[in-house]
Amino acid sequence: MAPEPDSNPIKEYEDDDNVAPSHHPSAPSDELFNISTTVDPSYIISLIRKLLPRDVKNGHDSDGVDACNASNQGLKTNHMKESVVSPCEDEMLNSSHDKIETMDTLDGFDELARQEKTGEVPCSRFEDSSISVREKAWEEYGCILWDLAASRIHAEFMVRNLMLEVLLGSLIVSQSMRVTEISLGILGNLACHEIPMKQIASTDKLIEIVVDQLFLDDTSCLCEACRLLTLGLQGSECVIWAKALQSEHNLCRVIWVAENTLNPQLLEKSIGLLLAILESQQEVVSILLPTLMNLGLSSLLINLLTFEMSKLASERIPERYSILDLILRTIEALSVLDDHSQDICSNKEVFRLVSDLVRLPDKVEVANSCITAAVLIANILIDAADLASEISQDLPFLEGLLDIFPFASDDPEARSALWSIMARLLVQVEESEISSSSLQQYVSVLVSKSDLIEDDLLDHQLHDSNENNVSSITSAAKQNARTTALRGIFNILNQWTTSKDCDMKNNLMGADHDNGENVERLLNCCRKYTEFL
């Protein structure tokens, strides 16, 4: 909340001795107003001072943490800005009316303190009331800072003015879950920006205190702790965060939370933390993954996938779609790690579950999960090629696979995975003896999805023509898989068209003239694309 242009918040807060006693540390004078913002910097400073723990004296918290040790180094990360959250989505911070209400709350606390000194309030009543009012005031100021920390300019200004030291002190001495949640929330938003994240990593004891919050039994606090740890493991200081988290005691707690929570938001945050570990730098994976695997990470993920698929089959709950996708992404990330891929690729239950997802008729609501499932299947078939024979005769699987193409139009990796699966599947079909009725069924499926195939090939052709030289091993492998799949489609269609028993085929196909034209069109499309390559 920004003060009105003609107000003087510095004078207001200097007059309020009960709020900002003289022994509280002042912000560095040379940095007070060196920012460009619509929020008065002095107002931000006053809010930070109001979050100081009651027993902070002379710039030190109760455990002797130096409250004046701030750093201004930078950081590079690509995952932070999208993780900014707000504790109060509908609250407007630039409202002068909100500022007056916030100040009134503190004035109420000051009035209670005055009444106690003059004997107007019984001590027992004052003790309960003062704690309640103090926490309410702290919550209001903290939520304002939580929102302000979403801005890079405000976040950098906060850490230059001892925000991290104040939050560290609050986390150490707080007995309130709400205060802890807000402290972690502010840190989470600060961690979305480069310089503040660097400052967090260099603040003594702070990361260790954050890790300790994993052992709280409050859902909101655990959500914010997992979010903050996820951000830390995605940044360039990820090794520092990994080393703080690496003990079996800590990792066992992460596994336990993911396995036992019934809260969808906490489940999503805890799985997101596990995914961040798998997608982090190799050194982080080496530090954390062996212990996680010993604690049963793969079994946990499979059990969670089984549960989410059962929920999806029985009822569609939108808030669980993102959870399903996160679980699949985490399993997919594990499936490409050399030392641990067999835990996933050799598990037939995983293959059955993701194949069921591909067969799902209505994919719109869970499109992202279907895309991830296809990528996972492609990874599994690399290590377990024999599974391709199991799905080669599965026409609903083939139809479901083709249905995923439109959803993956902006994801080259997913499209490559789809063609890779198609290639392995159709090679199996070509190598097996296929009856005339089975041949007709394959042709029927391919023709019904011919528009999807043609659209994807057109996109590929435009993309390939824009590249001067496609010479990398990866690009060549992708093209080979696509060419193999197209050759398989071409051979199946050609076998159908050259069959002597045309009358029987036309009868089985149901509409001889239309299907004949569609088959010919798809044949020409496959021929043109392979010639283009």
Coordinates of C-alpha atoms in Angstrom, one line a residue:
M1 CA 0.0 0.0 0.0
A2 CA 1.5 3.3 -1.1
P3 CA 1.1 6.4 1.0
E4 CA -0.7 9.3 -0.5
P5 CA 1.6 11.8 -2.3
D6 CA 1.2 14.5 0.2
S7 CA 1.6 12.3 3.3
N8 CA 4.8 12.1 5.3
P9 CA 5.1 8.5 6.5
I10 CA 8.6 9.1 8.0
K11 CA 7.2 11.7 10.4
E12 CA 4.3 9.3 11.3
Y13 CA 6.6 6.5 12.2
E14 CA 9.2 8.6 14.0
D15 CA 6.4 9.8 16.3
D16 CA 5.3 6.2 17.0
D17 CA 7.8 5.2 19.7
N18 CA 5.9 2.1 20.7
V19 CA 6.3 0.7 17.1
A20 CA 9.9 1.5 16.3
P21 CA 11.9 1.8 19.5
S22 CA 15.3 3.5 19.3
H23 CA 17.2 0.3 19.8
H24 CA 15.9 -1.2 16.6
P25 CA 18.4 -1.0 13.7
S26 CA 17.9 1.7 11.2
A27 CA 18.2 1.1 7.4
P28 CA 21.4 2.2 5.7
S29 CA 20.9 5.9 5.2
D30 CA 22.6 6.1 1.8
E31 CA 20.1 3.5 0.4
L32 CA 16.9 4.8 1.8
F33 CA 15.4 6.4 -1.3
N34 CA 17.6 5.1 -4.2
I35 CA 14.7 3.2 -5.9
S36 CA 12.1 4.1 -8.5
T37 CA 8.7 3.0 -7.2
T38 CA 5.2 4.2 -6.6
V39 CA 5.5 2.9 -3.0
D40 CA 7.2 5.3 -0.6
P41 CA 10.5 3.6 0.4
S42 CA 10.1 4.9 4.0
Y43 CA 6.8 3.1 4.2
I44 CA 8.5 -0.2 3.2
I45 CA 11.2 0.4 5.8
S46 CA 8.6 1.1 8.5
L47 CA 6.8 -2.2 7.7
I48 CA 10.1 -4.1 8.0
R49 CA 10.7 -2.5 11.4
K50 CA 7.3 -3.5 12.6
L51 CA 8.0 -7.2 11.9
L52 CA 11.0 -7.2 14.3
P53 CA 10.7 -9.9 17.0
R54 CA 10.0 -8.3 20.4
D55 CA 13.2 -9.5 21.9
V56 CA 15.5 -8.1 19.2
K57 CA 18.0 -5.8 20.8
N58 CA 20.8 -3.8 19.3
G59 CA 20.6 -5.3 15.9
H60 CA 20.8 -9.0 17.1
D61 CA 18.1 -11.6 17.4
S62 CA 17.7 -13.9 20.4
D63 CA 20.2 -16.4 19.0
G64 CA 22.8 -13.8 18.3
V65 CA 22.3 -13.6 14.6
D66 CA 23.8 -10.4 13.3
A67 CA 21.0 -8.3 11.9
C68 CA 23.3 -6.1 9.9
N69 CA 25.0 -8.7 7.7
A70 CA 23.4 -8.1 4.2
S71 CA 24.9 -8.8 0.8
N72 CA 24.2 -7.4 -2.6
Q73 CA 25.5 -10.1 -5.0
G74 CA 23.7 -11.3 -8.1
L75 CA 22.3 -14.6 -9.4
K76 CA 21.1 -16.2 -12.7
T77 CA 18.0 -18.4 -12.9
N78 CA 15.3 -19.2 -15.4
H79 CA 12.6 -20.6 -13.1
M80 CA 11.8 -17.8 -10.6
K81 CA 9.4 -15.2 -11.8
E82 CA 6.5 -17.7 -12.5
S83 CA 6.6 -18.7 -8.8
V84 CA 5.6 -15.4 -7.3
V85 CA 2.5 -15.8 -5.1
S86 CA 0.3 -13.4 -3.2
P87 CA -1.4 -14.0 0.2
C88 CA -4.3 -11.8 -0.7
E89 CA -5.1 -11.7 -4.4
D90 CA -7.9 -9.2 -4.1
E91 CA -6.1 -6.7 -2.0
M92 CA -4.9 -3.4 -3.6
L93 CA -1.6 -2.2 -2.2
N94 CA -1.8 1.3 -3.4
S95 CA -5.0 2.2 -1.5
S96 CA -4.6 4.9 1.1
H97 CA -7.7 3.6 2.9
D98 CA -5.9 0.2 3.4
K99 CA -3.0 2.1 4.9
I100 CA -5.2 3.9 7.4
E101 CA -6.8 0.6 8.5
T102 CA -3.4 -1.0 9.0
M103 CA -2.2 1.8 11.1
D104 CA -5.4 1.7 13.1
T105 CA -4.6 -1.9 14.1
L106 CA -1.3 -0.9 15.5
D107 CA -2.8 2.0 17.3
G108 CA -5.1 -0.5 19.0
F109 CA -2.1 -2.4 20.2
D110 CA -0.5 0.9 21.5
E111 CA -3.7 1.7 23.3
L112 CA -3.7 -1.6 25.1
A113 CA -0.1 -1.0 26.1
R114 CA -1.0 2.4 27.5
Q115 CA -3.9 0.9 29.5
E116 CA -1.6 -1.7 31.0
K117 CA 0.9 1.0 32.1
T118 CA -1.9 3.0 33.8
G119 CA -3.5 -0.1 35.4
E120 CA -6.7 0.2 33.3
V121 CA -6.5 -3.4 32.0
P122 CA -6.0 -6.5 34.2
C123 CA -2.6 -8.2 33.5
S124 CA -4.2 -11.5 32.4
R125 CA -6.6 -9.9 30.0
F126 CA -3.8 -7.7 28.6
E127 CA -1.6 -10.7 28.0
D128 CA -4.2 -12.5 25.9
S129 CA -5.4 -9.4 24.1
S130 CA -2.0 -7.9 23.4
I131 CA -0.8 -11.2 21.8
S132 CA -3.9 -11.4 19.7
V133 CA -3.7 -7.7 18.5
R134 CA 0.1 -7.9 18.0
E135 CA -0.2 -11.0 15.8
K136 CA -3.0 -9.5 13.9
A137 CA -1.0 -6.3 13.2
W138 CA 2.1 -8.4 12.3
E139 CA -0.1 -10.4 9.9
E140 CA -1.3 -7.3 8.2
Y141 CA 2.1 -5.8 7.8
G142 CA 3.6 -9.1 6.7
C143 CA 0.9 -9.6 4.1
I144 CA 1.6 -6.2 2.6
L145 CA 5.3 -7.0 2.4
W146 CA 4.5 -10.4 1.0
D147 CA 2.7 -8.7 -1.9
L148 CA 5.4 -6.0 -2.3
A149 CA 8.1 -8.7 -2.5
A150 CA 6.6 -9.8 -5.8
S151 CA 8.2 -6.7 -7.4
R152 CA 11.9 -7.0 -8.2
I153 CA 12.5 -3.4 -7.2
H154 CA 10.8 -3.7 -3.9
A155 CA 12.4 -7.1 -3.2
E156 CA 15.9 -5.8 -3.8
F157 CA 15.2 -2.7 -1.6
M158 CA 13.9 -5.0 1.2
V159 CA 17.0 -7.2 1.3
R160 CA 19.2 -4.0 1.4
N161 CA 17.2 -2.9 4.4
L162 CA 17.6 -6.0 6.6
M163 CA 14.4 -7.9 5.5
L164 CA 16.2 -11.2 5.6
E165 CA 17.6 -10.7 9.1
V166 CA 14.2 -9.7 10.4
L167 CA 12.5 -12.8 8.8
L168 CA 15.3 -15.0 10.2
G169 CA 14.6 -13.7 13.7
S170 CA 10.9 -14.2 13.3
L171 CA 11.3 -17.8 12.1
I172 CA 13.6 -18.5 15.1
V173 CA 11.3 -17.1 17.8
S174 CA 7.8 -17.4 16.3
Q175 CA 5.2 -19.5 18.1
S176 CA 2.5 -18.6 15.5
M177 CA 1.9 -20.7 12.5
R178 CA 0.5 -17.7 10.6
V179 CA 3.6 -15.7 11.3
T180 CA 5.8 -18.6 10.1
E181 CA 3.7 -19.0 7.0
I182 CA 3.9 -15.3 6.1
S183 CA 7.7 -15.2 6.8
L184 CA 8.1 -18.1 4.4
G185 CA 5.8 -16.5 1.9
I186 CA 7.8 -13.3 1.9
L187 CA 11.0 -15.3 1.5
G188 CA 9.4 -17.3 -1.4
N189 CA 8.6 -14.1 -3.3
L190 CA 12.0 -12.6 -2.6
A191 CA 13.5 -15.8 -3.9
C192 CA 11.9 -15.2 -7.3
H193 CA 14.4 -12.4 -8.0
E194 CA 18.1 -12.8 -8.7
I195 CA 19.8 -10.5 -6.1
P196 CA 17.4 -11.4 -3.2
M197 CA 17.9 -15.1 -3.9
K198 CA 21.7 -14.6 -3.7
Q199 CA 21.3 -12.8 -0.4
I200 CA 19.1 -15.6 1.0
A201 CA 21.8 -18.2 0.1
S202 CA 24.5 -16.1 1.8
T203 CA 22.5 -15.2 5.0
D204 CA 23.9 -17.4 7.8
K205 CA 21.5 -20.0 9.2
L206 CA 18.6 -18.9 7.0
I207 CA 18.4 -21.9 4.7
E208 CA 18.9 -24.3 7.6
I209 CA 16.0 -22.6 9.4
V210 CA 13.8 -22.9 6.3
V211 CA 14.6 -26.6 6.0
D212 CA 13.6 -27.0 9.7
Q213 CA 10.1 -25.8 8.8
L214 CA 9.5 -29.1 6.9
F215 CA 8.8 -30.6 10.3
L216 CA 5.9 -28.4 11.2
D217 CA 2.4 -29.9 11.1
D218 CA 0.7 -26.9 9.5
T219 CA -0.3 -27.3 5.9
S220 CA 0.1 -23.7 4.9
C221 CA 3.6 -23.5 6.3
L222 CA 4.6 -26.7 4.6
C223 CA 3.3 -25.4 1.3
E224 CA 5.4 -22.3 1.6
A225 CA 8.5 -24.2 2.8
C226 CA 8.3 -26.6 -0.2
R227 CA 7.8 -23.7 -2.6
L228 CA 10.8 -21.9 -1.2
L229 CA 13.0 -25.0 -1.3
T230 CA 11.9 -25.7 -4.9
L231 CA 12.9 -22.2 -5.9
G232 CA 16.3 -22.7 -4.2
L233 CA 17.0 -25.9 -6.0
Q234 CA 16.1 -24.3 -9.4
G235 CA 18.6 -21.4 -8.9
S236 CA 22.3 -21.1 -9.5
E237 CA 22.9 -21.5 -5.7
C238 CA 21.1 -24.9 -5.8
V239 CA 24.1 -26.8 -4.4
I240 CA 23.9 -24.8 -1.1
W241 CA 20.2 -25.6 -0.8
A242 CA 20.9 -29.3 -1.6
K243 CA 23.5 -29.6 1.1
A244 CA 21.2 -28.1 3.6
L245 CA 18.5 -30.6 2.7
Q246 CA 20.7 -33.7 2.2
S247 CA 20.3 -35.5 5.5
E248 CA 18.2 -38.7 5.5
H249 CA 16.1 -37.1 8.3
N250 CA 15.1 -34.2 6.1
L251 CA 14.5 -36.2 2.9
C252 CA 12.5 -38.8 4.8
R253 CA 10.2 -36.0 5.9
V254 CA 9.7 -34.8 2.3
I255 CA 8.8 -38.4 1.2
W256 CA 6.5 -38.7 4.2
V257 CA 4.7 -35.5 3.5
A258 CA 4.1 -36.4 -0.1
E259 CA 2.9 -39.9 0.8
N260 CA 0.6 -38.9 3.6
T261 CA -0.9 -35.5 2.9
L262 CA -4.6 -35.4 1.9
N263 CA -4.3 -31.7 1.0
P264 CA -4.1 -31.3 -2.8
Q265 CA -2.1 -28.1 -2.6
L266 CA 0.5 -29.6 -0.3
L267 CA 0.7 -32.7 -2.4
E268 CA 1.4 -30.5 -5.5
K269 CA 4.1 -28.5 -3.7
S270 CA 5.8 -31.6 -2.3
I271 CA 5.9 -33.4 -5.6
G272 CA 7.1 -30.1 -7.2
L273 CA 10.0 -30.2 -4.8
L274 CA 10.9 -33.8 -5.8
L275 CA 10.7 -32.8 -9.5
A276 CA 13.0 -29.8 -8.8
I277 CA 15.6 -32.1 -7.4
L278 CA 15.5 -34.4 -10.4
E279 CA 15.7 -31.5 -12.9
S280 CA 18.4 -29.6 -11.0
Q281 CA 22.1 -29.6 -11.7
Q282 CA 23.9 -32.9 -11.8
E283 CA 25.7 -32.2 -8.5
V284 CA 22.3 -31.7 -6.8
V285 CA 21.0 -34.9 -8.2
S286 CA 24.2 -36.7 -7.0
I287 CA 23.7 -35.3 -3.5
L288 CA 20.0 -36.0 -3.0
L289 CA 18.8 -38.7 -5.3
P290 CA 20.6 -41.8 -3.9
T291 CA 19.1 -41.2 -0.5
L292 CA 15.7 -40.5 -2.0
M293 CA 15.8 -43.8 -3.9
N294 CA 16.8 -45.7 -0.8
L295 CA 13.8 -44.1 0.9
G296 CA 11.5 -45.5 -1.8
L297 CA 11.0 -42.6 -4.2
S298 CA 10.1 -44.7 -7.2
S299 CA 7.5 -46.7 -5.2
L300 CA 6.1 -43.4 -3.9
L301 CA 5.7 -42.0 -7.4
I302 CA 4.1 -45.2 -8.7
N303 CA 1.6 -45.4 -5.8
L304 CA 0.7 -41.7 -6.3
L305 CA 0.2 -42.3 -10.0
T306 CA -2.0 -45.3 -9.3
F307 CA -4.2 -43.2 -6.9
E308 CA -4.5 -40.2 -9.3
M309 CA -5.4 -42.5 -12.2
S310 CA -8.1 -44.2 -10.1
K311 CA -9.5 -40.7 -9.2
L312 CA -9.5 -39.7 -12.8
A313 CA -11.3 -42.8 -13.8
S314 CA -14.0 -42.4 -11.2
E315 CA -14.5 -38.6 -11.2
R316 CA -13.0 -35.6 -12.9
I317 CA -11.7 -33.2 -10.2
P318 CA -10.0 -30.2 -11.9
E319 CA -7.8 -29.3 -8.9
R320 CA -6.1 -32.7 -9.3
Y321 CA -5.2 -32.4 -12.9
S322 CA -2.0 -30.4 -12.1
I323 CA -1.1 -33.0 -9.5
L324 CA -1.3 -35.9 -12.1
D325 CA 0.8 -33.9 -14.5
L326 CA 3.5 -33.2 -11.8
I327 CA 3.6 -36.9 -10.9
L328 CA 4.0 -37.9 -14.5
R329 CA 6.7 -35.3 -15.1
T330 CA 8.6 -36.5 -12.0
I331 CA 8.4 -40.1 -13.2
E332 CA 9.5 -39.0 -16.7
A333 CA 12.5 -37.1 -15.2
L334 CA 13.5 -40.3 -13.3
S335 CA 13.1 -42.4 -16.4
V336 CA 16.0 -40.7 -18.2
L337 CA 18.5 -40.9 -15.4
D338 CA 21.0 -43.6 -16.3
D339 CA 21.5 -45.1 -12.9
H340 CA 17.8 -45.2 -12.0
S341 CA 15.8 -45.5 -15.2
Q342 CA 15.3 -49.2 -14.8
D343 CA 13.2 -48.6 -11.7
I344 CA 10.6 -47.0 -14.0
C345 CA 11.2 -48.7 -17.4
S346 CA 11.0 -52.2 -16.0
N347 CA 7.8 -51.6 -14.1
K348 CA 4.8 -52.9 -16.1
E349 CA 2.4 -51.1 -13.8
V350 CA 3.7 -47.8 -14.8
F351 CA 3.5 -48.8 -18.5
R352 CA -0.1 -49.9 -18.0
L353 CA -1.1 -46.7 -16.2
V354 CA 0.3 -44.3 -18.8
S355 CA -1.1 -46.5 -21.6
D356 CA -4.5 -46.2 -20.0
L357 CA -4.1 -42.4 -20.0
V358 CA -3.3 -42.4 -23.7
R359 CA -6.4 -44.5 -24.4
L360 CA -8.6 -41.9 -22.6
P361 CA -11.3 -40.8 -25.0
D362 CA -11.7 -37.2 -23.7
K363 CA -8.2 -35.7 -23.3
V364 CA -8.9 -31.9 -23.3
E365 CA -8.9 -31.5 -19.6
V366 CA -5.8 -33.6 -19.0
A367 CA -4.0 -32.8 -22.3
N368 CA -0.7 -31.9 -20.5
S369 CA -0.7 -35.2 -18.7
C370 CA -1.4 -37.1 -21.9
I371 CA 1.6 -35.4 -23.6
T372 CA 3.9 -36.3 -20.6
A373 CA 2.5 -39.8 -20.7
A374 CA 3.5 -40.1 -24.4
V375 CA 7.0 -38.9 -23.6
L376 CA 7.3 -41.3 -20.8
I377 CA 6.1 -44.2 -23.0
A378 CA 8.8 -43.3 -25.6
N379 CA 11.5 -43.4 -22.9
I380 CA 10.2 -46.7 -21.6
L381 CA 10.2 -48.3 -25.0
I382 CA 13.9 -47.4 -25.5
D383 CA 14.9 -49.5 -22.5
A384 CA 12.1 -52.1 -22.8
A385 CA 11.5 -52.5 -26.6
D386 CA 9.6 -55.8 -26.1
L387 CA 6.7 -53.8 -24.7
A388 CA 6.1 -52.5 -28.2
S389 CA 4.6 -55.8 -29.3
E390 CA 2.0 -55.6 -26.5
I391 CA 0.6 -52.4 -27.9
S392 CA 1.1 -53.1 -31.6
Q393 CA -2.3 -54.8 -31.7
D394 CA -4.0 -52.2 -29.5
L395 CA -6.0 -50.1 -31.8
P396 CA -7.5 -47.9 -29.1
F397 CA -4.0 -47.0 -28.0
L398 CA -3.0 -46.1 -31.6
E399 CA -6.1 -44.0 -31.9
G400 CA -5.4 -42.3 -28.6
L401 CA -1.8 -41.7 -29.6
L402 CA -2.9 -39.9 -32.8
D403 CA -5.4 -37.8 -30.7
I404 CA -2.5 -36.3 -28.8
F405 CA -0.8 -34.7 -31.8
P406 CA -2.8 -31.4 -31.7
F407 CA -2.0 -30.9 -28.1
A408 CA 1.7 -31.3 -28.7
S409 CA 1.8 -28.9 -31.6
D410 CA 4.0 -26.4 -29.7
D411 CA 6.2 -29.1 -28.1
P412 CA 8.8 -30.5 -30.6
E413 CA 10.1 -33.0 -28.0
A414 CA 6.6 -34.4 -27.4
R415 CA 5.9 -34.6 -31.1
S416 CA 9.2 -36.5 -31.6
A417 CA 8.2 -38.9 -28.8
L418 CA 4.8 -39.5 -30.5
W419 CA 6.4 -40.4 -33.8
S420 CA 9.0 -42.6 -32.0
I421 CA 6.2 -44.6 -30.5
M422 CA 4.3 -44.8 -33.8
A423 CA 7.5 -46.1 -35.5
R424 CA 8.0 -48.9 -32.9
L425 CA 4.4 -49.9 -33.0
L426 CA 4.0 -50.0 -36.8
V427 CA 7.3 -51.9 -37.3
Q428 CA 5.7 -54.6 -35.1
V429 CA 2.6 -54.6 -37.2
E430 CA 4.6 -54.9 -40.4
E431 CA 6.6 -57.9 -39.1
S432 CA 3.5 -59.8 -37.9
E433 CA 1.0 -61.6 -40.1
I434 CA -2.0 -59.5 -40.2
S435 CA -5.5 -60.7 -41.2
S436 CA -7.7 -58.8 -43.6
S437 CA -10.1 -57.7 -40.8
S438 CA -7.2 -56.4 -38.7
L439 CA -5.8 -54.6 -41.8
Q440 CA -9.1 -53.0 -42.3
Q441 CA -9.2 -51.8 -38.7
Y442 CA -5.8 -50.2 -38.9
V443 CA -6.7 -48.5 -42.1
S444 CA -9.9 -47.2 -40.6
V445 CA -8.1 -45.7 -37.6
L446 CA -5.4 -44.1 -39.8
V447 CA -7.9 -42.6 -42.2
S448 CA -10.1 -41.3 -39.4
K449 CA -7.1 -39.4 -38.0
S450 CA -5.6 -38.5 -41.4
D451 CA -6.2 -34.7 -40.8
L452 CA -4.1 -34.9 -37.6
I453 CA -1.3 -36.7 -39.4
E454 CA -1.3 -34.3 -42.3
D455 CA -1.3 -31.2 -40.1
D456 CA 1.6 -32.4 -38.1
L457 CA 3.6 -33.3 -41.2
L458 CA 2.9 -29.9 -42.7
D459 CA 4.2 -28.3 -39.5
H460 CA 7.3 -30.5 -39.6
Q461 CA 7.9 -29.6 -43.3
L462 CA 7.7 -25.9 -42.6
H463 CA 10.1 -26.3 -39.7
D464 CA 12.6 -28.4 -41.5
S465 CA 12.6 -26.1 -44.6
N466 CA 13.6 -23.2 -42.3
E467 CA 16.7 -25.0 -41.1
N468 CA 19.7 -24.8 -43.4
N469 CA 21.4 -28.0 -42.1
V470 CA 19.8 -30.6 -39.9
S471 CA 23.0 -32.5 -39.0
S472 CA 22.8 -33.1 -35.3
I473 CA 22.5 -36.7 -34.1
T474 CA 19.3 -35.8 -32.2
S475 CA 17.7 -34.2 -35.2
A476 CA 18.6 -37.1 -37.4
A477 CA 17.2 -39.6 -34.9
K478 CA 13.9 -37.6 -34.8
Q479 CA 13.7 -37.6 -38.5
N480 CA 14.5 -41.3 -38.7
A481 CA 11.7 -42.2 -36.3
R482 CA 9.2 -40.0 -38.2
T483 CA 10.3 -41.6 -41.6
T484 CA 10.0 -45.1 -40.2
A485 CA 6.5 -44.4 -38.9
L486 CA 5.4 -42.9 -42.2
R487 CA 6.8 -45.9 -44.1
G488 CA 4.8 -48.1 -41.8
I489 CA 1.6 -46.1 -42.5
F490 CA 2.4 -46.1 -46.2
N491 CA 2.9 -49.9 -46.3
I492 CA -0.3 -50.6 -44.4
L493 CA -2.3 -48.3 -46.7
N494 CA -0.6 -49.7 -49.8
Q495 CA -1.3 -53.2 -48.8
W496 CA -5.0 -52.4 -48.4
T497 CA -5.2 -50.7 -51.8
T498 CA -3.4 -53.5 -53.7
S499 CA -5.4 -56.3 -52.1
K500 CA -7.4 -58.3 -54.7
D501 CA -10.5 -58.6 -52.5
C502 CA -11.6 -55.0 -52.9
D503 CA -15.2 -55.7 -52.5
M504 CA -14.8 -57.3 -49.1
K505 CA -12.6 -54.4 -48.0
N506 CA -15.0 -51.8 -49.1
N507 CA -17.8 -53.6 -47.3
L508 CA -15.8 -53.7 -44.1
M509 CA -14.7 -50.1 -44.5
G510 CA -18.3 -49.0 -44.8
A511 CA -18.0 -46.2 -47.4
D512 CA -15.9 -47.4 -50.3
H513 CA -15.7 -44.2 -52.3
D514 CA -14.9 -41.7 -49.5
N515 CA -12.5 -44.0 -47.7
G516 CA -10.8 -44.8 -51.0
E517 CA -10.2 -41.1 -51.6
N518 CA -9.0 -40.5 -48.0
V519 CA -6.6 -43.5 -48.2
E520 CA -5.1 -42.1 -51.5
R521 CA -4.8 -38.7 -50.0
L522 CA -2.9 -40.0 -46.9
L523 CA -0.7 -42.2 -49.2
N524 CA 0.3 -39.1 -51.2
C525 CA 1.0 -37.1 -48.1
C526 CA 3.3 -39.8 -46.7
R527 CA 5.0 -40.2 -50.1
K528 CA 5.6 -36.5 -50.5
Y529 CA 7.0 -36.0 -47.0
T530 CA 9.4 -39.0 -47.3
E531 CA 10.5 -37.6 -50.7
F532 CA 11.0 -34.2 -49.2
L533 CA 13.4 -35.7 -46.6

